[in-house]
Short mmCIF file of C-alpha atoms and ligand atoms in Angstrom, two decimals:
data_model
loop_
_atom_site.label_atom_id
_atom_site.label_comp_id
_atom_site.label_asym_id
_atom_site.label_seq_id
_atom_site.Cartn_x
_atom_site.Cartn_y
_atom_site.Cartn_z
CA UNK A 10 -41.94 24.42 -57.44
CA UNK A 11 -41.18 27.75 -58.55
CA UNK A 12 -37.79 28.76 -60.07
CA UNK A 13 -36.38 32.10 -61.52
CA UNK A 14 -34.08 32.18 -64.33
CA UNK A 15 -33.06 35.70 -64.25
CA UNK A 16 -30.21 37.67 -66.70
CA UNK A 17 -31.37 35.79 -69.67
CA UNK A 18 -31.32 36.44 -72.68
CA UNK A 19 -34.36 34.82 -74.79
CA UNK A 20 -34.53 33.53 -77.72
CA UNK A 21 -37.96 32.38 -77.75
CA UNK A 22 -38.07 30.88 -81.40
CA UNK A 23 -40.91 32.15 -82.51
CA UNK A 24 -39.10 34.72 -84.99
CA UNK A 25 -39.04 38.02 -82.54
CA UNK A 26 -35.72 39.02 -81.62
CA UNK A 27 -33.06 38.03 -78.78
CA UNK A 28 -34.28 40.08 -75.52
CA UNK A 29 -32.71 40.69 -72.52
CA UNK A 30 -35.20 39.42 -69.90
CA UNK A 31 -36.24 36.34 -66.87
CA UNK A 32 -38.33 33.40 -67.32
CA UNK A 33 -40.55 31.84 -64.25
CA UNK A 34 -41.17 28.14 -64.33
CA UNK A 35 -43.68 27.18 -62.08
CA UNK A 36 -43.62 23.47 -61.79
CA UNK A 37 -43.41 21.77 -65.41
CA UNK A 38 -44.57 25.27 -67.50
CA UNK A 39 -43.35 28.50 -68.22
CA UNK A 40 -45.12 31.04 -66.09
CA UNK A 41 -43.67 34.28 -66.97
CA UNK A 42 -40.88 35.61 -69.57
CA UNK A 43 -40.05 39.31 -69.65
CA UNK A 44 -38.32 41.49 -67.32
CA UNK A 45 -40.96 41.80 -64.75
CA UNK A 46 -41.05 38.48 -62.76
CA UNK A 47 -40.70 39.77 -58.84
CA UNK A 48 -44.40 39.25 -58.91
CA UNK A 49 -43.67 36.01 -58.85
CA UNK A 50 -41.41 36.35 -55.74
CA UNK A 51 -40.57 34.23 -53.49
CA UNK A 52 -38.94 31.85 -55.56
CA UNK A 53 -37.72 28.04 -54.23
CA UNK A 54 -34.65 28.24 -56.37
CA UNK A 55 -33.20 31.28 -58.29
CA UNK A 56 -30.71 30.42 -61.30
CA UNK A 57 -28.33 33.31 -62.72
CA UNK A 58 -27.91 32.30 -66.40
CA UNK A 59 -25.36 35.60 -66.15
CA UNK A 60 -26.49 37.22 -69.92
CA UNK A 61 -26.42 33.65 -71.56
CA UNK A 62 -28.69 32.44 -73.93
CA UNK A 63 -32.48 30.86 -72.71
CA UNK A 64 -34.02 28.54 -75.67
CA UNK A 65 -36.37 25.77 -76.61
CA UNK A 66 -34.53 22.29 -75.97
CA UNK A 67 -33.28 20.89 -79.29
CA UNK A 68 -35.88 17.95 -81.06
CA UNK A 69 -33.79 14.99 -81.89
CA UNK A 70 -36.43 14.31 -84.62
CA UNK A 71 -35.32 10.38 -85.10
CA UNK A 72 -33.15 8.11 -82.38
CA UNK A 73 -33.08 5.09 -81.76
CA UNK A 74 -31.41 5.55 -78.51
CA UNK A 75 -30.92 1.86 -77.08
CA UNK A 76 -28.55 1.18 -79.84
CA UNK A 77 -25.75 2.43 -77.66
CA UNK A 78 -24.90 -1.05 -77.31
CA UNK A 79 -23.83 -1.32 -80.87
CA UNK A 80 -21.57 1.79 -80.84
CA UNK A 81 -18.72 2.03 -82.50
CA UNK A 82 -18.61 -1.96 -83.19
CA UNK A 83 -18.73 -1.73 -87.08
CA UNK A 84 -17.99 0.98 -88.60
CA UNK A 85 -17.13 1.08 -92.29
CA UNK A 86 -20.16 -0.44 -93.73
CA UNK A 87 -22.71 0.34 -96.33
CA UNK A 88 -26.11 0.28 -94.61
CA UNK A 89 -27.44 -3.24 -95.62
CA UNK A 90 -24.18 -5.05 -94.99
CA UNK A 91 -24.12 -3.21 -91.58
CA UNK A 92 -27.94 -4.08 -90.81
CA UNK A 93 -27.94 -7.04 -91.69
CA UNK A 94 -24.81 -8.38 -90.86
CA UNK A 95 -23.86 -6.37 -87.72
CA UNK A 96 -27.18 -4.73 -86.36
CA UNK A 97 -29.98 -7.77 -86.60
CA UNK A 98 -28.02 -10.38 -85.13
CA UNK A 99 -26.93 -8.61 -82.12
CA UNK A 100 -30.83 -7.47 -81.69
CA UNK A 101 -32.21 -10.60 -82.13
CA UNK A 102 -30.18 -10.94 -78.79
CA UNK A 103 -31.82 -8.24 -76.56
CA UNK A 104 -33.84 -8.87 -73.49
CA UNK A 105 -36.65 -6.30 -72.58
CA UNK A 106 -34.01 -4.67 -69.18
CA UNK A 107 -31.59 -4.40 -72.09
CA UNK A 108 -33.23 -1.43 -73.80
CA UNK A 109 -34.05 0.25 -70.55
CA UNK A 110 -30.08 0.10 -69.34
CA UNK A 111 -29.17 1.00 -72.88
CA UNK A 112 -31.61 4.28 -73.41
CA UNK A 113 -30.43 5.61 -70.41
CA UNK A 114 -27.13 6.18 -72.16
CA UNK A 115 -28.51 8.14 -74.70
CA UNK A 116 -30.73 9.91 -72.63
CA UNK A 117 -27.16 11.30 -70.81
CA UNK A 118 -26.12 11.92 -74.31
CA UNK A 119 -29.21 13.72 -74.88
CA UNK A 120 -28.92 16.09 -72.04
CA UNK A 121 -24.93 17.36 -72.66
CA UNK A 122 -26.27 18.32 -76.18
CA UNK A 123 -29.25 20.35 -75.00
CA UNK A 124 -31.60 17.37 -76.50
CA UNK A 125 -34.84 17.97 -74.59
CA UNK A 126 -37.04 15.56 -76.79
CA UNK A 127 -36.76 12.31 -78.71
CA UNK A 128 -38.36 10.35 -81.17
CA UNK A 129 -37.65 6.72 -80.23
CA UNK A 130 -37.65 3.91 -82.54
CA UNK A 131 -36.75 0.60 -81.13
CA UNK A 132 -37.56 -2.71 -80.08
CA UNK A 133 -39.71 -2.92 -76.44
CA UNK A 134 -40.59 0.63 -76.64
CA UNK A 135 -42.36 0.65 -73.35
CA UNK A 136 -38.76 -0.22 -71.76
CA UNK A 137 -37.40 2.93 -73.10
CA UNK A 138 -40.41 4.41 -72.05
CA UNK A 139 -39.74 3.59 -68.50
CA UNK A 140 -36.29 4.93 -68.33
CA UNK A 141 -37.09 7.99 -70.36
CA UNK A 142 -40.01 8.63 -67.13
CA UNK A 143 -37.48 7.82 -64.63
CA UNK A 144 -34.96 10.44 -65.81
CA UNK A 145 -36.93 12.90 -66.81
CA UNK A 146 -36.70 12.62 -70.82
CA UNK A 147 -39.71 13.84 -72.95
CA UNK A 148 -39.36 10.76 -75.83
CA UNK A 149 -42.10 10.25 -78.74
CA UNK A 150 -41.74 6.23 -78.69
CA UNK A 151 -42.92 4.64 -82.32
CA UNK A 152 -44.22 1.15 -82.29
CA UNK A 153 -45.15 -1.50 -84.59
CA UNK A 154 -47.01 -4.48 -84.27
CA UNK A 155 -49.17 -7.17 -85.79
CA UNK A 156 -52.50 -6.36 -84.03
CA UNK A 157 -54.50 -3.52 -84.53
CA UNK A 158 -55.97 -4.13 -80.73
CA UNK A 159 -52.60 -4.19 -79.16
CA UNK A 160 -51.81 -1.12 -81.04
CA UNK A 161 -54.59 1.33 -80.07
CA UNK A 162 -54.23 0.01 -76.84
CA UNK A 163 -50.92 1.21 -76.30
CA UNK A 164 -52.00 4.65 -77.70
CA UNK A 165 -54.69 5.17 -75.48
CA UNK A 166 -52.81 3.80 -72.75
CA UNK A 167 -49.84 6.17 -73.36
CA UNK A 168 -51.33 9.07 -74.58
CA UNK A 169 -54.36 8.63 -72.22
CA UNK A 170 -53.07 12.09 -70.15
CA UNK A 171 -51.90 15.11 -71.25
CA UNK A 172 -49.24 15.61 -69.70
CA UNK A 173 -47.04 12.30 -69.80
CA UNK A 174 -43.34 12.96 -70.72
CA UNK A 175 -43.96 9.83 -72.90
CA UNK A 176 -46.14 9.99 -76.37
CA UNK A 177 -46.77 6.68 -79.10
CA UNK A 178 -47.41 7.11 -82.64
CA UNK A 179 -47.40 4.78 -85.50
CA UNK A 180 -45.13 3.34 -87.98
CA UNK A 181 -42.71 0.99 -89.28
CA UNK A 182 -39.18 0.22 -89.55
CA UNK A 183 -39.16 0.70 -93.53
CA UNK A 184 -40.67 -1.11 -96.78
CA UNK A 185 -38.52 -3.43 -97.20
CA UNK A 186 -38.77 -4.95 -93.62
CA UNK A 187 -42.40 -4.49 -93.18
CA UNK A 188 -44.45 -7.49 -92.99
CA UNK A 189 -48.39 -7.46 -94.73
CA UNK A 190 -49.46 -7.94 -91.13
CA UNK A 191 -48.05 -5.19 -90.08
CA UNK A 192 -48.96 -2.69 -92.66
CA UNK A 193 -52.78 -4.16 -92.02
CA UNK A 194 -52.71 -3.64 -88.28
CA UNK A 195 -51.68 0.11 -88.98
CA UNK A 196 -53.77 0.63 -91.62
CA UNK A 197 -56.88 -0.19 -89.27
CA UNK A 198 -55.46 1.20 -86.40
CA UNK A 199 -54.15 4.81 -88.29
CA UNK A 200 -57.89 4.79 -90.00
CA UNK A 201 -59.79 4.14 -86.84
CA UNK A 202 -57.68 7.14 -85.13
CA UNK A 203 -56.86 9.42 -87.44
CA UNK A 204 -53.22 9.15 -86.50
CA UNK A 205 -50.31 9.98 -88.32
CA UNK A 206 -47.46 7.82 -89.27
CA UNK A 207 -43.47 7.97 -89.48
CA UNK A 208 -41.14 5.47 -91.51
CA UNK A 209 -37.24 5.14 -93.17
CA UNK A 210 -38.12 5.94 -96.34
CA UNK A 211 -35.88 6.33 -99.45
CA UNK A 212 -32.60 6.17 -97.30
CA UNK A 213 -30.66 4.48 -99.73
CA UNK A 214 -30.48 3.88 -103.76
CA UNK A 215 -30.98 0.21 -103.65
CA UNK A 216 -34.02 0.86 -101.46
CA UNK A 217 -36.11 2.57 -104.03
CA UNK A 218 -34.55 0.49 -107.21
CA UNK A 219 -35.40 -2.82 -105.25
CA UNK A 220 -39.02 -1.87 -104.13
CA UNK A 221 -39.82 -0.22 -108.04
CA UNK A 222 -38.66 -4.04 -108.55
CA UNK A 223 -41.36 -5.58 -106.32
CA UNK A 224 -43.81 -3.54 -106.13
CA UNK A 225 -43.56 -0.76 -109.52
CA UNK A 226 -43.45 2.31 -107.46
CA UNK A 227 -41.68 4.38 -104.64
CA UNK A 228 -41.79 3.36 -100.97
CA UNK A 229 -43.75 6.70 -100.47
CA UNK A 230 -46.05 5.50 -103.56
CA UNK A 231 -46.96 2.68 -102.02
CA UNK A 232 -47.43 3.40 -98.09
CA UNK A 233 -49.71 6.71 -99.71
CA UNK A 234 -51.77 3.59 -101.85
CA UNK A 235 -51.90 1.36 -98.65
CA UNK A 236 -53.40 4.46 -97.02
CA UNK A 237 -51.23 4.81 -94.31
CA UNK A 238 -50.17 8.17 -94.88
CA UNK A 239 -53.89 9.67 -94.71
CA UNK A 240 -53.53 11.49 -91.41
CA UNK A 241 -50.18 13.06 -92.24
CA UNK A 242 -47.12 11.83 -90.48
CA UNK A 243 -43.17 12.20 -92.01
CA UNK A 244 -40.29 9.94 -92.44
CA UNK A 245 -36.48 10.07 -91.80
CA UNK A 246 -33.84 9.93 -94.30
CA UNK A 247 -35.96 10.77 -97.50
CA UNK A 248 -32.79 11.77 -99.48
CA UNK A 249 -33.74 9.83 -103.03
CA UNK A 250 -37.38 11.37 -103.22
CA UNK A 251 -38.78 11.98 -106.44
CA UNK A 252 -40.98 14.12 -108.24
CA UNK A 253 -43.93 12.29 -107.42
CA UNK A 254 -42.64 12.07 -103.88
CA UNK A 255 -42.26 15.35 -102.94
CA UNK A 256 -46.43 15.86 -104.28
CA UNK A 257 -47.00 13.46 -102.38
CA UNK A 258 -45.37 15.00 -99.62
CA UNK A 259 -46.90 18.27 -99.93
CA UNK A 260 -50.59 16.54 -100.43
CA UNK A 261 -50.15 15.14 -96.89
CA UNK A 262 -48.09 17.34 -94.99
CA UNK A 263 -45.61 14.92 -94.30
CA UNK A 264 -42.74 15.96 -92.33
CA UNK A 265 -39.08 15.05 -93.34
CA UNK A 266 -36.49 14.13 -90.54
CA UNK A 267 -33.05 14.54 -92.33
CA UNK A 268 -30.03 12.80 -90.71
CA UNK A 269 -26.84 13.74 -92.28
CA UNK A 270 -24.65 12.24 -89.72
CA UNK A 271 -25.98 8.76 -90.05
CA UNK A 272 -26.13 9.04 -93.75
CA UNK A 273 -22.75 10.34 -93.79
CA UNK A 274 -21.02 7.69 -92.28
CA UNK A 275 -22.71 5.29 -93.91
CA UNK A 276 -22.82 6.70 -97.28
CA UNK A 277 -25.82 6.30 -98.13
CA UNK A 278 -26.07 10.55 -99.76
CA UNK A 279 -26.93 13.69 -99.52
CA UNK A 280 -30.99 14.85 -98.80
CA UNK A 281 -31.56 17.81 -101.14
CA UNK A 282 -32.31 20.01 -98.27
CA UNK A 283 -33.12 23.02 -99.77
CA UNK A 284 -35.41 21.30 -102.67
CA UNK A 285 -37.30 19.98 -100.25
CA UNK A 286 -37.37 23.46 -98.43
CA UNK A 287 -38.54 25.02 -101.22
CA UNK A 288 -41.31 22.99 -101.63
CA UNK A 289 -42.84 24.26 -98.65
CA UNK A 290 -42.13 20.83 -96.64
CA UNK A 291 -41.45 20.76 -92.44
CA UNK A 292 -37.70 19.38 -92.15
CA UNK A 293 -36.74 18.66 -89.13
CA UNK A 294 -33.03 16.99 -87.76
CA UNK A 295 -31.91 13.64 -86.05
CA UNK A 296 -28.91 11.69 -85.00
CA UNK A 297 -30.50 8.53 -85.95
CA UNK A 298 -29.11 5.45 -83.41
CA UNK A 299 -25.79 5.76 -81.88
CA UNK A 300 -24.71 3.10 -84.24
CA UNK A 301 -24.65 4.38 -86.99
CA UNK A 302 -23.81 8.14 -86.46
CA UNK A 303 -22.27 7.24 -84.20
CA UNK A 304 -22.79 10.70 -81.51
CA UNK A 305 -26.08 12.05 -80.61
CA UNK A 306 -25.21 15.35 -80.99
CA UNK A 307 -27.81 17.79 -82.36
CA UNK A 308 -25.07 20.84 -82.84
CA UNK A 309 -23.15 18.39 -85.52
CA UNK A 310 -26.30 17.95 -86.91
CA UNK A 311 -26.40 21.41 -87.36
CA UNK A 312 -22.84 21.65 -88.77
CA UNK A 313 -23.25 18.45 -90.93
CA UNK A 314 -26.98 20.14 -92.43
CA UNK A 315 -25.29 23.59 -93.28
CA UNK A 316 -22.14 22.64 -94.48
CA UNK A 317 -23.09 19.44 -96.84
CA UNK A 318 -25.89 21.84 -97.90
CA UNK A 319 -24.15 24.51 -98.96
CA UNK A 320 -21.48 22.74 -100.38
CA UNK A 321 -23.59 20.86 -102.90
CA UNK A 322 -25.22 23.86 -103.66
CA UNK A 323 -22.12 25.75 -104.01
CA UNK A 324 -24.13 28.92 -102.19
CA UNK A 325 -22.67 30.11 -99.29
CA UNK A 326 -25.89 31.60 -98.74
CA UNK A 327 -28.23 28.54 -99.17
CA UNK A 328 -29.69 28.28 -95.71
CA UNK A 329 -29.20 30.53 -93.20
CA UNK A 330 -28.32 29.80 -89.21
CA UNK A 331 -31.70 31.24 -88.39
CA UNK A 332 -33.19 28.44 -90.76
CA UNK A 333 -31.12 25.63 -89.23
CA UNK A 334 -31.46 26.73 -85.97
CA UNK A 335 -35.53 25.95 -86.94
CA UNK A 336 -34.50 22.60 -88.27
CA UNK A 337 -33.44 21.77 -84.95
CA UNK A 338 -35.89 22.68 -82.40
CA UNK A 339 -39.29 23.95 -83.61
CA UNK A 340 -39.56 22.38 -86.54
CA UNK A 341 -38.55 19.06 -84.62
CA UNK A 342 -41.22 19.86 -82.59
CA UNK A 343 -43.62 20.49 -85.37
CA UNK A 344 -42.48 16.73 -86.70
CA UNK A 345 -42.84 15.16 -83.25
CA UNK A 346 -46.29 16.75 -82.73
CA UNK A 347 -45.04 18.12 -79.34
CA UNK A 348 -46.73 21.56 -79.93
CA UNK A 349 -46.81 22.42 -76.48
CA UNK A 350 -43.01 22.76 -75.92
CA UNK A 351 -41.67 24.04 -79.60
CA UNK A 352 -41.06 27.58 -78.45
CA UNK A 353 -41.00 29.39 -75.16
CA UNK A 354 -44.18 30.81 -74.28
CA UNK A 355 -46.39 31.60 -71.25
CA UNK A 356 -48.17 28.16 -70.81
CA UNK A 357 -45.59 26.39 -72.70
CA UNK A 358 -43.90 22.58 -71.10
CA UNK A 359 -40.75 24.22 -69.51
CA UNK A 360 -38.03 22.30 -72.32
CA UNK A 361 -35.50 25.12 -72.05
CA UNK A 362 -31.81 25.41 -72.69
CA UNK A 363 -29.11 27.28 -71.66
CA UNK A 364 -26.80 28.12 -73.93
CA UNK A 365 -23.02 29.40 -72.46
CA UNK A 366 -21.74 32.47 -74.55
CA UNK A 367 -19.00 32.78 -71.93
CA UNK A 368 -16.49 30.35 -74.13
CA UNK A 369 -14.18 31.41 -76.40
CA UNK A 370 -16.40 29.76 -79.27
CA UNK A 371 -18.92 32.63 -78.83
CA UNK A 372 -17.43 35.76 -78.46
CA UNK A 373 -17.41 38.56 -79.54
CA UNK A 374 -21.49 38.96 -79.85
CA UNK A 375 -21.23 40.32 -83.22
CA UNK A 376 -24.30 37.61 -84.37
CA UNK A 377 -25.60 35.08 -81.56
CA UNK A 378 -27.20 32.99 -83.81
CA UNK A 379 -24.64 32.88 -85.86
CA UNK A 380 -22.35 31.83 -82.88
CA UNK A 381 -24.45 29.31 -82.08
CA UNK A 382 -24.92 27.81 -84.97
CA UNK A 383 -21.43 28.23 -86.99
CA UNK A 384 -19.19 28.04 -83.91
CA UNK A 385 -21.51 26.13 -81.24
CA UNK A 386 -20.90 22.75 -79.90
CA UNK A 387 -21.70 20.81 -76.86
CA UNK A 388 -19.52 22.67 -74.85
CA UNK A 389 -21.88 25.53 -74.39
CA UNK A 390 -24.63 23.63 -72.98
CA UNK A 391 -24.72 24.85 -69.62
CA UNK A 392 -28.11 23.68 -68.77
CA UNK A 393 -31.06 21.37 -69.83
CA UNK A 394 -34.22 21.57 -68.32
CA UNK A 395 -37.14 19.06 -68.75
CA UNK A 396 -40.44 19.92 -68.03
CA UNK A 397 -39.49 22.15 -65.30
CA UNK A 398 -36.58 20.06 -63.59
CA UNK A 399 -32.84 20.37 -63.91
CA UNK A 400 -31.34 17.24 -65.18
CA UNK A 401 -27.75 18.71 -66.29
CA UNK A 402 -25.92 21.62 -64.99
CA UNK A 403 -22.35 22.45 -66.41
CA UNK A 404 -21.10 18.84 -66.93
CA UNK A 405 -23.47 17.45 -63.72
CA UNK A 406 -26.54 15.17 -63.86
CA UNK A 407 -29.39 15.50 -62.12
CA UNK A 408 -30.90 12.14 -63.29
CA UNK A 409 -31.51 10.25 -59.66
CA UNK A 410 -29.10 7.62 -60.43
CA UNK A 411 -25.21 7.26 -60.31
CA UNK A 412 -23.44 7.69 -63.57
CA UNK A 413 -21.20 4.62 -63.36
CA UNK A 414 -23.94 2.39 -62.61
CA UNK A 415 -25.69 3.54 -65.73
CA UNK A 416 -22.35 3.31 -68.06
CA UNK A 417 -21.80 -0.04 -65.99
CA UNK A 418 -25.00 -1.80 -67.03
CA UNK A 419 -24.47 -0.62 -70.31
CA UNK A 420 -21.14 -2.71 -70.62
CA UNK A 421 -22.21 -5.46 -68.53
CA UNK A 422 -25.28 -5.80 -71.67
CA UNK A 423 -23.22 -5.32 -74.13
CA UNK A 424 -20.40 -7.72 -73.20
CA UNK A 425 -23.17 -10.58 -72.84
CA UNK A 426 -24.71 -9.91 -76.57
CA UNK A 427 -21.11 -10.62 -77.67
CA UNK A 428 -20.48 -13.23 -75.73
CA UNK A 429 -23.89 -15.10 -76.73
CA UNK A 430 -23.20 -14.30 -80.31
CA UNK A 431 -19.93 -15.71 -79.94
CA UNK A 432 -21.19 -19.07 -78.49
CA UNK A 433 -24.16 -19.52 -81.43
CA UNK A 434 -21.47 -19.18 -83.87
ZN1 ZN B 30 -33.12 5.11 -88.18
#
């Protein structure tokens, strides 16, 4: 399959300038960008992007996208009442189908917001896995288990070719849920692949007082002394990180996801963005689950990181658009390990954006990046391609499966975790 996107113009990401130009995708990579692609002629399908903006897809850097279930039913809580009381029981519910009906819902999400990657935490991550495959989403799935066998199974099994739209990594859910089985049967299986690992870390206050309680240190002083951050890795949240921390950090490389929507709602505070920038650390952006943000929606991500930052800096200038506009795809990428779709390039998976600048929201074109940034929204997605294909086209979905039966199995799911809740009441 080879498709023209002509009257671009490119923002490649990779710190060169806007240019006026066409991209060639031939089949999932990017063939050709510049403005001399009638070599490449004929062409099976020719899109007109009309002088709008070509980029990377945005990195939702931490998801847990099967929590769509659990939208919008509690909102108003501080993060353990709301785990605990809200979130476990209903998940304690969930059948393996349940996660696949449920991702898909995100994965929509995903596509109106110019989302082009995910890294999925959840229960039954191979169910995710199969829906992200059937629509076409590139998703980073996470797992956790007991056994060390089962573990390194699933990573050579998943990460066995090259080009799957799926990847697996290790990690946990966070210190204070992780069994000592657990943390053993990553330790071995990290060690015996040099992998990396990802974890909540330091999301809340009470998090880090209660594990100095049990255990004298940090919850990134103690996965570093278990070992488990040897190959590098990151974690999400990371907004009390001390001193120590941010060494710690730096010794390892360890990427930091920030999430300001989910830690907005849920109060939990404010990640010293720039502190952390300064200290030479990757940060990258994510929704978090739909529960708790409760939109997956990387352009509020944008608008939560800039504005929260600046206003607890009291610096208008504090980070610049350019900067978030990093956050949000190729440093994602950088966190996610998915190296060969962080920019476009010749060579690079064909993850690519269109970005509409024919709204009122973007004009004039005094600053693009600006616009898109400051003034941007979901609106001016008018195209998300994955790996070469389609999947959303100004508001349609190009996903292989009716919308309504996708929203309806995601009701029909829900309204049965409610009602067996109800009954064991
Ligand atoms: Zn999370």
């Amino acid at each position: 399959m080879k498709t023209l996107l002509k009257n671009a113009r490119i923002l490649k990401m990779d710190d060169t300038p806007l240019f006026i130009g066409n991209i060639v995708v031939i089949d999932d990579k990017i063939a050709y960008l510049g403005s001399m692609s009638s070599v490449y002629a004929p062409f099976d399908f020719v899109h007109d992007c009309h002088g709008n903006v070509l980029m990377p897809g945005f990195k939702n850097a931490h998801s847990h996208s099967a929590m769509t279930f659990l939208r919008s039913k509690a909102d108003g809580f501080p993060l353990h009442d709301w785990l605990f009381d809200v979130v476990f029981p209903r998940e304690n519910l969930l059948q393996p189908d349940d996660v696949y009906h449920l991702s898909k819902v995100a994965f929509l999400e995903y596509l109106t917001s110019g989302i082009t990657a995910c890294f999925d935490q959840y229960y039954f991550p191979l169910m995710s896995a199969k829906a992200a495959q059937e629509m076409g989403m590139r998703i980073l799935l996470l797992g956790t288990y007991n056994d060390p066998e089962e573990l390194m199974r699933l990573y050579h099994q998943i990460n066995g070719t090259n080009d799957s739209l799926v990847r697996y990594c290790f990690g946990l859910h966070a210190e204070y849920t992780a069994t000592p089985e657990e943390i053993a049967a990553l330790n071995q299986a990290i060690h015996t692949l040099k992998a990396p690992f990802y974890v909540h870390i330091c999301e809340t206050k009470s998090e880090v007082e209660d594990c100095f309680n049990r255990r004298d240190m940090s919850p990134v002083a103690f996965f570093e002394k278990e070992g488990l951050f040897d190959y590098g890795g990151g974690a999400y949240h990371c907004i009390y990180l001390d001193d120590h921390d941010v060494e710690i950090f730096q010794k390892h490389h360890l990427n930091i996801v920030a999430c300001f929507g989910s830690n907005s709602k849920l109060a939990s505070g404010l990640i010293p963005l720039e502190k952390y920038r300064d200290a030479g650390l990757n940060i990258a952006l994510g929704t978090d689950g739909p529960a708790s943000n409760n939109c997956l929606d990387m352009f509020k991500e944008m608008t939560l990181a800039f504005s929260l930052t600046k206003l607890a800096n009291q610096n208008a200038d504090s980070l610049s658009a350019y900067e978030i506009l990093k956050m949000a795809t190729v440093n994602g990428a950088k966190a996610m390990n998915l190296v060969n779709c962080d920019i476009l390039e010749v060579g690079k998976k064909a993850d690519i954006i269109e970005i509409d600048l024919a709204k009122p929201n973007m004009q004039p074109l005094n600053n693009i990046i600006d616009n898109i940034v400051y003034s941007g929204s979901k609106e001016n997605i008018a195209m998300t391609m994955i790996n070469g294909k389609i999947l959303y086209e100004k508001g349609r979905f190009f996903v292989g499966e009716p919308l309504e039966n996708i929203y309806n199995k995601c009701q029909e799911v829900t309204d049965r975790i409610e009602k067996e809740l109800q009954k064991r009441q």
